[in-house]
CSV table of C-alpha atoms in Angstrom, one decimal:
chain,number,residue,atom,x,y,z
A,3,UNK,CA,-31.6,18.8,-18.5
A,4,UNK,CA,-29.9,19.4,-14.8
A,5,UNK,CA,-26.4,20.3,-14.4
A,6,UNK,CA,-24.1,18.8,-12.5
A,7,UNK,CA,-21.2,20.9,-10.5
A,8,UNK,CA,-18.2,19.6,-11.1
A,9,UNK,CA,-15.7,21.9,-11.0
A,10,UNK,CA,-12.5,19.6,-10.6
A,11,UNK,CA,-12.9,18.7,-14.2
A,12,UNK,CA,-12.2,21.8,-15.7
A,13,UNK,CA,-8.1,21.9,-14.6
A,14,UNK,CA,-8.7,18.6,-17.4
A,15,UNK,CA,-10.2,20.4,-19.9
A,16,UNK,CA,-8.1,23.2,-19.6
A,17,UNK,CA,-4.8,21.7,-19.4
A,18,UNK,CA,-3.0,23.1,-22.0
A,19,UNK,CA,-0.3,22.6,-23.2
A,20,UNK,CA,-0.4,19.1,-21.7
A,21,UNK,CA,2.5,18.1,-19.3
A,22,UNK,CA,5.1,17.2,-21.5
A,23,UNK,CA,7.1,13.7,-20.9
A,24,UNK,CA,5.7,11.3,-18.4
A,25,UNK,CA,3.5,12.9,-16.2
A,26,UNK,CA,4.4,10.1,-13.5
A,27,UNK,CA,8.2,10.6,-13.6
A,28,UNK,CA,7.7,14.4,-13.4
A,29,UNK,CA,5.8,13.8,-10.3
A,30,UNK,CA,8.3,11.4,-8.9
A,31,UNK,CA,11.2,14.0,-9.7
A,32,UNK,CA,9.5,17.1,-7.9
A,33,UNK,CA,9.4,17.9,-4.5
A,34,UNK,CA,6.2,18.9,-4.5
A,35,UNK,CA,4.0,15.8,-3.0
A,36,UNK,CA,1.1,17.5,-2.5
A,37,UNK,CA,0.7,19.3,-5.8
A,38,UNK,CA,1.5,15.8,-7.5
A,39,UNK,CA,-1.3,14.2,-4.9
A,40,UNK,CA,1.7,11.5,-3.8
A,41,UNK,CA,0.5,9.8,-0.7
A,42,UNK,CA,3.8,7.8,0.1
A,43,UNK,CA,7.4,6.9,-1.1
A,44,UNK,CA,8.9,4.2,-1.2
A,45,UNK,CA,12.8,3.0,-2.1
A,46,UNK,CA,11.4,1.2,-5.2
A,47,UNK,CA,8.1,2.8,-5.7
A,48,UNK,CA,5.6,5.4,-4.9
A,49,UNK,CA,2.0,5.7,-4.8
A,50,UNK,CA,-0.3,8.8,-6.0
A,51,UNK,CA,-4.0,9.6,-5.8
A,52,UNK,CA,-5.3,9.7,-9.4
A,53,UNK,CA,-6.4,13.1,-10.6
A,54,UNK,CA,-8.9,11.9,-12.6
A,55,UNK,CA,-10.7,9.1,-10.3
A,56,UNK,CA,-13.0,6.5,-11.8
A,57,UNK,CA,-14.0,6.8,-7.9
A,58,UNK,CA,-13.4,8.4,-4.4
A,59,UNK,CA,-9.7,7.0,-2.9
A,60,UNK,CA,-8.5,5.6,-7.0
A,61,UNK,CA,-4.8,5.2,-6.2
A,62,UNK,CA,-2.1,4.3,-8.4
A,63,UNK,CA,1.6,2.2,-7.5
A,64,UNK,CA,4.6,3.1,-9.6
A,65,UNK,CA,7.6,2.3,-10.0
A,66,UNK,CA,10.1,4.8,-9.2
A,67,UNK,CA,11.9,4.1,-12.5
A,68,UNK,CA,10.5,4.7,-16.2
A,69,UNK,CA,9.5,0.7,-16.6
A,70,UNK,CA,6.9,0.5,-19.8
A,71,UNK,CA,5.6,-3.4,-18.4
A,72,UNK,CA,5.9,-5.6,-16.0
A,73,UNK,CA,8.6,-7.8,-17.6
A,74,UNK,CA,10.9,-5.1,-17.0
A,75,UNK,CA,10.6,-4.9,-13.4
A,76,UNK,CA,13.0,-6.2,-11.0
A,77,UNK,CA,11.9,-8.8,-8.0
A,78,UNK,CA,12.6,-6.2,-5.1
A,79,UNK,CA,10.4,-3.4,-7.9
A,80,UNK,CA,7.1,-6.3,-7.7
A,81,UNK,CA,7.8,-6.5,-4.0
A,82,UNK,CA,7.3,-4.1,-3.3
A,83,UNK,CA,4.6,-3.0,-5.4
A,84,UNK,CA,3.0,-6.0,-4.2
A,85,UNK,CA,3.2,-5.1,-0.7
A,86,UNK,CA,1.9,-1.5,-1.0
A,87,UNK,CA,-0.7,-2.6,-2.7
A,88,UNK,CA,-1.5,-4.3,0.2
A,89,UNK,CA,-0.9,-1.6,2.7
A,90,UNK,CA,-2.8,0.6,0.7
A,91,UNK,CA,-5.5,-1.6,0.3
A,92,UNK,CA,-6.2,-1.9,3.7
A,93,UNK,CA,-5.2,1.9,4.5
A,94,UNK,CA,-8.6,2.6,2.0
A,95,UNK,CA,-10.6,0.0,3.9
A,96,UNK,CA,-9.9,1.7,7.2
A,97,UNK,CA,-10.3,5.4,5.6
A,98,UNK,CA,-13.3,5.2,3.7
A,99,UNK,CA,-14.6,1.6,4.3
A,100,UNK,CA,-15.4,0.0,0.7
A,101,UNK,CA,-17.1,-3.3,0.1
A,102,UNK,CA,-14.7,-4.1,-2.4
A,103,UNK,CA,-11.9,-2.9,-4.7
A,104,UNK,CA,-10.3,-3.4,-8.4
A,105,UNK,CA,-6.8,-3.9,-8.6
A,106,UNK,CA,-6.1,-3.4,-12.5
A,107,UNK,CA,-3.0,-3.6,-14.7
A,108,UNK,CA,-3.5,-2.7,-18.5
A,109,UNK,CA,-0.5,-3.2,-20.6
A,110,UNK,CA,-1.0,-1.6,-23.8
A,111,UNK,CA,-3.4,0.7,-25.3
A,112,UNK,CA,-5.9,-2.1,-26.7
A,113,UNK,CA,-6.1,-3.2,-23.1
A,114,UNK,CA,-7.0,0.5,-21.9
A,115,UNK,CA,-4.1,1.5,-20.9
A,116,UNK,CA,-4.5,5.2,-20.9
A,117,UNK,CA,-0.4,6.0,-19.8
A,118,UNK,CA,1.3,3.0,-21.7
A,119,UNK,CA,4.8,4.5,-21.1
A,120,UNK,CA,5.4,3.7,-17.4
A,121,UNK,CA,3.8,0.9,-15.3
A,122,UNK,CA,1.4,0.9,-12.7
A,123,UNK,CA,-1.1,-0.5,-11.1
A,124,UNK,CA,-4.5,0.8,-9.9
A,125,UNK,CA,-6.3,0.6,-6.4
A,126,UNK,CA,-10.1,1.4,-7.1
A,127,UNK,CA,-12.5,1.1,-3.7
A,128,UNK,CA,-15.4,-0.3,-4.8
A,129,UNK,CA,-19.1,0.0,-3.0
A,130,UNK,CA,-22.6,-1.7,-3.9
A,131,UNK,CA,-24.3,0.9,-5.9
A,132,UNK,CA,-21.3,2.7,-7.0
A,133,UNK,CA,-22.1,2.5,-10.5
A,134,UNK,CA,-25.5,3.2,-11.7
A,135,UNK,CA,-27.5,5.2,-14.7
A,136,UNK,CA,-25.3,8.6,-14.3
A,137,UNK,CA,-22.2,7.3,-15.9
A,138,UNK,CA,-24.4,5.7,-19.3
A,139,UNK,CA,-27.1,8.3,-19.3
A,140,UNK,CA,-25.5,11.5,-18.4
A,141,UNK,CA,-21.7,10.3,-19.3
A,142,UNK,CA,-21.2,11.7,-15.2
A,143,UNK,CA,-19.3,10.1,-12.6
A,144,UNK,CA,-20.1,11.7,-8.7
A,145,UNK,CA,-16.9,11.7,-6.9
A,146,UNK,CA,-18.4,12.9,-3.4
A,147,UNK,CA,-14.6,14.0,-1.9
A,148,UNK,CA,-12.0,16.3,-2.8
A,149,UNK,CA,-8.4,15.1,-4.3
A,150,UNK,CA,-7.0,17.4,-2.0
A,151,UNK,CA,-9.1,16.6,1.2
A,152,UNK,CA,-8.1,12.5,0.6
A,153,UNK,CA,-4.1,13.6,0.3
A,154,UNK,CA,-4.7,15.5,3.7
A,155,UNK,CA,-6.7,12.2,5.3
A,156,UNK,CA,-3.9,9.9,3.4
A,157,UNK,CA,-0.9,12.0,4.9
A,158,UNK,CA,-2.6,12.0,8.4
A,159,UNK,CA,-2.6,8.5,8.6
A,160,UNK,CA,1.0,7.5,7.4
């Protein structure tokens, strides 16, 4: 068996206790953008890099406000989600030049919805050959940049 160095994942395994309330409003709340990987804000929402990518550039757009679904969001609030969703979109196609993204909502646990408490919506950069046997065989994922290295790029070109 080969190893694989991964050594991002341990702050996850470690994590203890876990963050307690929302980890999304507690990111919002501080001033501390780069700890919290927060790329941009917004006057109705904000986006953040996920810390735990399903692949390189995974962002997420939140609502500023504790909102559990999408019903509960107000037109400017899907606006402007909407429209940095776009930005952002195209921000990751000039950064890092995918051949394709997923834009995902789940609402509720049974639909995967890992954070059901507070809405948002994911930006995943998608390339041919992204996923292959590593993620079925080995149960690994290769995430080739650094969370902190894609704030820096992300923050240079906003």
């Amino acid at each position: 068996m080969k190893n694989l160095w991964a050594p991002w994942r341990i702050a996850y395994i470690q994590e203890q206790p876990k963050e307690s309330g929302c980890f999304l409003c507690n990111s919002f709340q501080s001033n501390q953008d780069e700890k919290h990987l927060i790329v941009y804000r917004g006057k109705e929402c904000f986006c953040i890099l996920n810390k735990y990518p399903y692949n390189s550039g995974h962002l997420m757009i939140v609502p500023n406000k504790h909102k559990p679904d999408i019903s509960d969001l107000t037109d400017q609030e899907m606006l402007e989600i909407m429209k940095l969703t776009r930005d952002m979109k195209e921000l990751l196609m000039a950064m890092m030049e995918p051949e394709g993204f997923n834009l995902g909502i789940n609402l509720g646990r049974s639909a995967g919805a890992g954070l059901v408490g507070h809405f948002h919506l994911h930006i995943v950069p998608r390339w041919n050959g992204d996923t292959n046997f590593m993620p079925i065989i080995s149960d690994v994922k290769i995430i080739p940049q650094s969370l902190e290295d894609l704030y820096k790029e992300f923050k240079k070109r906003l």
